[in-house]
Amino acid sequence: MLREFGAIVFDPWNNPEVRGLHGYGRETSASARAREAWTFEDSRSGASRRAKLTGHYWETLHIDLRMVDTADFVIAYCPTNIYSVVHEIALSRLERKPVLFVSPPIEFPSYDALAKYLANDTVGTSLLEKLKTELPIKPNERGIPSLWYMPLVGGENFFDGFGFQLTTYRKRHGWKGTAIDERERRRPPVRPLLPFLESLNERLPAKWDNRRKTYVRNDDWLLWNIQESGKVEGPHS
């Protein structure tokens, strides 16, 4: 399931850097140049330039559709203040495929350090407060997902980190540290994704039924077989 887009959808065992095509401050150099070519000029040349830039829509949509169609489940990494992947998530859910959603804590340590440094500077503090209203500086220290995602994804499919930094995985796969690892070391995930993925080899996930007040079978995972030994065989074709 290796594919980059906006937030990110990928094979988590490769422990990749998160590099998106469309997110705030995360464009590749090629996509950044393309964005710079945009114009609102109301003329033939302006219309031609906009048509050239938007003409890639169908190719992008085709990639999105193939990504969802060929996946058994989708992993979405989506810091709540950066990018929305509702289209891919909605499409996956329409196909009854599970979406494993990683919603990490959102922190701005450099901003906080600067605010502390300028605490006695009236002008600096005032400028920082104005900057806060102009930029998407909205801490989310618990990584609480957007209300848009909750009904789409389902309560048991949310995670607040990957767990790349856990000793077990670093030793097993020889991973080197990334920016994600450093953030997770500072604030270890309460519910990391990687242990959950490993558990799929042993059992299928359940979900909570509020009416019965207990865990019940999660029908989103019914395309996966179980051997008599209790091991998960894998998805049907």
Short mmCIF file of C-alpha atoms in Angstrom, two decimals:
data_model
loop_
_atom_site.label_atom_id
_atom_site.label_comp_id
_atom_site.label_asym_id
_atom_site.label_seq_id
_atom_site.Cartn_x
_atom_site.Cartn_y
_atom_site.Cartn_z
CA MET A 1 0.00 0.00 0.00
CA LEU A 2 2.89 2.35 -0.62
CA ARG A 3 1.66 5.69 -1.82
CA GLU A 4 2.15 9.32 -0.82
CA PHE A 5 -0.63 11.87 -0.94
CA GLY A 6 -1.46 14.91 1.11
CA ALA A 7 -1.30 13.37 4.53
CA ILE A 8 0.02 9.92 3.67
CA VAL A 9 -1.00 6.37 2.90
CA PHE A 10 1.83 3.86 2.91
CA ASP A 11 3.32 0.56 4.00
CA PRO A 12 4.12 1.40 7.64
CA TRP A 13 6.86 -1.21 7.97
CA ASN A 14 9.12 0.90 5.78
CA ASN A 15 9.12 3.65 8.44
CA PRO A 16 9.15 6.42 5.83
CA GLU A 17 9.51 10.14 6.24
CA VAL A 18 6.13 11.80 5.84
CA ARG A 19 6.22 13.80 2.62
CA GLY A 20 2.94 14.92 1.13
CA LEU A 21 2.04 16.34 -2.23
CA HIS A 22 -0.52 18.86 -1.11
CA GLY A 23 -0.29 19.54 2.63
CA TYR A 24 0.68 22.80 4.30
CA GLY A 25 4.42 23.29 3.92
CA ARG A 26 4.86 19.76 2.63
CA GLU A 27 4.80 20.11 -1.14
CA THR A 28 7.51 18.54 -3.23
CA SER A 29 9.58 21.01 -5.26
CA ALA A 30 7.68 20.04 -8.43
CA SER A 31 4.26 20.58 -6.89
CA ALA A 32 5.44 23.83 -5.29
CA ARG A 33 6.51 25.12 -8.72
CA ALA A 34 3.16 24.09 -10.17
CA ARG A 35 1.32 26.02 -7.48
CA GLU A 36 3.40 29.11 -8.21
CA ALA A 37 2.19 28.98 -11.81
CA TRP A 38 -1.45 29.45 -10.71
CA THR A 39 -3.21 32.70 -11.64
CA PHE A 40 -6.64 34.26 -11.17
CA GLU A 41 -6.13 36.46 -14.23
CA ASP A 42 -9.38 36.68 -16.19
CA SER A 43 -7.97 36.25 -19.68
CA ARG A 44 -7.25 33.63 -22.33
CA SER A 45 -3.70 33.11 -21.02
CA GLY A 46 -5.00 32.86 -17.44
CA ALA A 47 -7.64 30.35 -18.46
CA SER A 48 -5.04 28.33 -20.37
CA ARG A 49 -2.73 28.19 -17.36
CA ARG A 50 -5.51 27.15 -14.99
CA ALA A 51 -6.68 24.45 -17.43
CA LYS A 52 -3.17 23.05 -17.64
CA LEU A 53 -2.84 22.85 -13.85
CA THR A 54 -6.30 21.38 -13.22
CA GLY A 55 -6.06 18.97 -16.15
CA HIS A 56 -4.30 16.43 -13.94
CA TYR A 57 -7.45 15.88 -11.89
CA TRP A 58 -8.56 12.68 -13.62
CA GLU A 59 -5.09 11.11 -13.43
CA THR A 60 -4.98 11.90 -9.72
CA LEU A 61 -8.48 10.53 -9.19
CA HIS A 62 -7.54 7.35 -11.06
CA ILE A 63 -4.55 6.84 -8.76
CA ASP A 64 -6.75 7.42 -5.71
CA LEU A 65 -9.33 4.91 -6.94
CA ARG A 66 -6.70 2.26 -7.72
CA MET A 67 -5.05 2.80 -4.35
CA VAL A 68 -8.31 2.14 -2.53
CA ASP A 69 -9.51 -0.62 -4.88
CA THR A 70 -6.33 -2.70 -4.56
CA ALA A 71 -5.91 -2.28 -0.79
CA ASP A 72 -7.35 -4.62 1.82
CA PHE A 73 -7.34 -1.77 4.30
CA VAL A 74 -6.06 1.80 4.27
CA ILE A 75 -3.74 3.55 6.71
CA ALA A 76 -4.20 7.31 6.89
CA TYR A 77 -1.82 9.61 8.76
CA CYS A 78 -3.60 12.90 9.27
CA PRO A 79 -2.50 15.61 11.70
CA THR A 80 -5.76 17.46 12.23
CA ASN A 81 -4.43 20.90 11.31
CA ILE A 82 -2.67 19.96 8.07
CA TYR A 83 -4.72 18.04 5.54
CA SER A 84 -7.97 16.27 4.94
CA VAL A 85 -8.19 12.86 3.29
CA VAL A 86 -11.97 12.53 3.52
CA HIS A 87 -12.27 11.45 -0.14
CA GLU A 88 -10.03 8.39 0.22
CA ILE A 89 -11.54 7.50 3.60
CA ALA A 90 -15.13 7.84 2.35
CA LEU A 91 -14.34 5.72 -0.71
CA SER A 92 -12.75 3.01 1.45
CA ARG A 93 -15.75 2.94 3.74
CA LEU A 94 -18.14 2.72 0.80
CA GLU A 95 -16.22 -0.42 -0.19
CA ARG A 96 -16.50 -1.67 3.41
CA LYS A 97 -12.73 -1.58 3.85
CA PRO A 98 -11.24 -0.71 7.24
CA VAL A 99 -9.42 2.62 7.61
CA LEU A 100 -6.71 2.72 10.28
CA PHE A 101 -6.43 6.38 11.15
CA VAL A 102 -3.36 7.83 12.89
CA SER A 103 -4.15 11.20 14.52
CA PRO A 104 -0.98 12.37 16.29
CA PRO A 105 -0.70 15.09 18.93
CA ILE A 106 -0.27 18.56 17.46
CA GLU A 107 2.33 20.69 19.22
CA PHE A 108 4.28 23.84 18.40
CA PRO A 109 7.33 23.70 20.68
CA SER A 110 9.26 26.40 18.78
CA TYR A 111 6.28 28.75 18.95
CA ASP A 112 5.88 28.06 22.65
CA ALA A 113 9.60 28.64 23.26
CA LEU A 114 9.44 31.92 21.32
CA ALA A 115 6.38 33.02 23.29
CA LYS A 116 8.25 32.33 26.52
CA TYR A 117 11.30 34.20 25.26
CA LEU A 118 9.19 37.23 24.37
CA ALA A 119 7.10 37.12 27.54
CA ASN A 120 8.41 40.51 28.69
CA ASP A 121 8.32 42.05 25.21
CA THR A 122 4.93 43.72 24.73
CA VAL A 123 5.35 44.28 20.98
CA GLY A 124 6.73 40.79 20.37
CA THR A 125 3.93 39.17 22.36
CA SER A 126 1.33 41.18 20.47
CA LEU A 127 2.82 40.13 17.12
CA LEU A 128 2.83 36.48 18.19
CA GLU A 129 -0.85 36.67 19.10
CA LYS A 130 -1.63 38.15 15.69
CA LEU A 131 0.46 35.43 14.03
CA LYS A 132 -1.59 32.83 15.87
CA THR A 133 -4.75 34.12 14.20
CA GLU A 134 -3.13 34.19 10.75
CA LEU A 135 -1.67 30.67 10.75
CA PRO A 136 -3.14 27.23 11.57
CA ILE A 137 -1.50 27.27 15.00
CA LYS A 138 -4.01 25.25 16.96
CA PRO A 139 -2.50 22.79 19.44
CA ASN A 140 -4.15 19.40 19.81
CA GLU A 141 -2.01 17.78 22.47
CA ARG A 142 -4.18 14.66 22.75
CA GLY A 143 -4.43 14.12 18.99
CA ILE A 144 -8.23 14.21 19.11
CA PRO A 145 -9.48 13.43 15.56
CA SER A 146 -11.89 15.68 13.72
CA LEU A 147 -15.60 14.99 14.20
CA TRP A 148 -15.77 14.49 10.43
CA TYR A 149 -13.70 11.32 10.74
CA MET A 150 -15.22 9.70 13.83
CA PRO A 151 -18.40 8.26 12.24
CA LEU A 152 -16.56 7.37 9.02
CA VAL A 153 -13.68 5.48 10.60
CA GLY A 154 -15.22 3.92 13.70
CA GLY A 155 -14.06 4.15 17.29
CA GLU A 156 -11.63 1.21 17.37
CA ASN A 157 -9.65 2.26 14.27
CA PHE A 158 -8.06 5.43 15.67
CA PHE A 159 -4.43 5.58 16.84
CA ASP A 160 -2.36 8.45 18.22
CA GLY A 161 0.97 7.32 16.76
CA PHE A 162 2.85 4.56 14.92
CA GLY A 163 5.23 3.13 17.53
CA PHE A 164 8.27 3.24 15.23
CA GLN A 165 10.36 4.33 18.21
CA LEU A 166 9.54 1.23 20.26
CA THR A 167 12.69 -0.81 20.96
CA THR A 168 11.16 -4.03 19.62
CA TYR A 169 10.67 -2.61 16.13
CA ARG A 170 13.87 -0.58 15.98
CA LYS A 171 15.96 -3.67 16.74
CA ARG A 172 13.98 -6.01 14.50
CA HIS A 173 13.97 -3.77 11.42
CA GLY A 174 17.13 -1.71 11.99
CA TRP A 175 15.19 1.52 11.66
CA LYS A 176 16.93 4.84 12.00
CA GLY A 177 15.22 7.71 13.74
CA THR A 178 12.94 10.11 11.89
CA ALA A 179 11.11 13.28 12.89
CA ILE A 180 8.06 11.15 13.72
CA ASP A 181 10.16 8.98 16.04
CA GLU A 182 11.48 12.01 17.88
CA ARG A 183 7.98 13.37 18.41
CA GLU A 184 6.77 9.99 19.66
CA ARG A 185 9.72 9.71 22.04
CA ARG A 186 8.76 13.05 23.55
CA ARG A 187 5.13 12.01 23.82
CA PRO A 188 4.75 8.21 23.56
CA PRO A 189 1.51 7.12 21.86
CA VAL A 190 -1.20 5.76 24.11
CA ARG A 191 -2.42 3.51 21.29
CA PRO A 192 0.28 2.96 18.64
CA LEU A 193 -0.58 1.41 15.28
CA LEU A 194 2.21 -1.14 14.80
CA PRO A 195 1.28 -3.45 17.70
CA PHE A 196 -2.28 -3.45 16.38
CA LEU A 197 -1.05 -4.48 12.91
CA GLU A 198 0.94 -7.33 14.40
CA SER A 199 -2.11 -8.51 16.33
CA LEU A 200 -3.89 -9.09 13.00
CA ASN A 201 -1.74 -12.22 12.63
CA GLU A 202 -3.49 -13.68 15.67
CA ARG A 203 -7.02 -12.33 15.75
CA LEU A 204 -9.41 -10.02 13.94
CA PRO A 205 -10.39 -6.74 15.60
CA ALA A 206 -13.64 -6.36 17.50
CA LYS A 207 -15.70 -3.24 18.05
CA TRP A 208 -17.68 -1.93 20.99
CA ASP A 209 -21.46 -2.26 20.89
CA ASN A 210 -23.07 0.39 23.08
CA ARG A 211 -26.42 -1.39 23.07
CA ARG A 212 -24.97 -4.71 24.28
CA LYS A 213 -22.27 -3.04 26.40
CA THR A 214 -19.60 -5.41 25.12
CA TYR A 215 -17.18 -6.05 22.26
CA VAL A 216 -18.72 -7.68 19.19
CA ARG A 217 -17.51 -8.92 15.81
CA ASN A 218 -16.31 -6.15 13.51
CA ASP A 219 -17.85 -6.92 10.12
CA ASP A 220 -15.39 -4.62 8.35
CA TRP A 221 -12.81 -7.41 8.66
CA LEU A 222 -14.97 -10.28 7.38
CA LEU A 223 -12.96 -10.58 4.14
CA TRP A 224 -10.11 -12.07 6.18
CA ASN A 225 -9.97 -15.84 6.83
CA ILE A 226 -9.10 -17.49 10.11
CA GLN A 227 -7.32 -20.85 10.27
CA GLU A 228 -8.34 -23.41 12.84
CA SER A 229 -5.20 -22.55 14.80
CA GLY A 230 -6.46 -19.02 15.16
CA LYS A 231 -3.92 -17.52 12.77
CA VAL A 232 -5.14 -15.07 10.17
CA GLU A 233 -4.62 -16.53 6.69
CA GLY A 234 -4.98 -13.28 4.85
CA PRO A 235 -7.52 -11.46 2.71
CA HIS A 236 -9.67 -13.05 0.07
CA SER A 237 -8.89 -12.06 -3.49
#
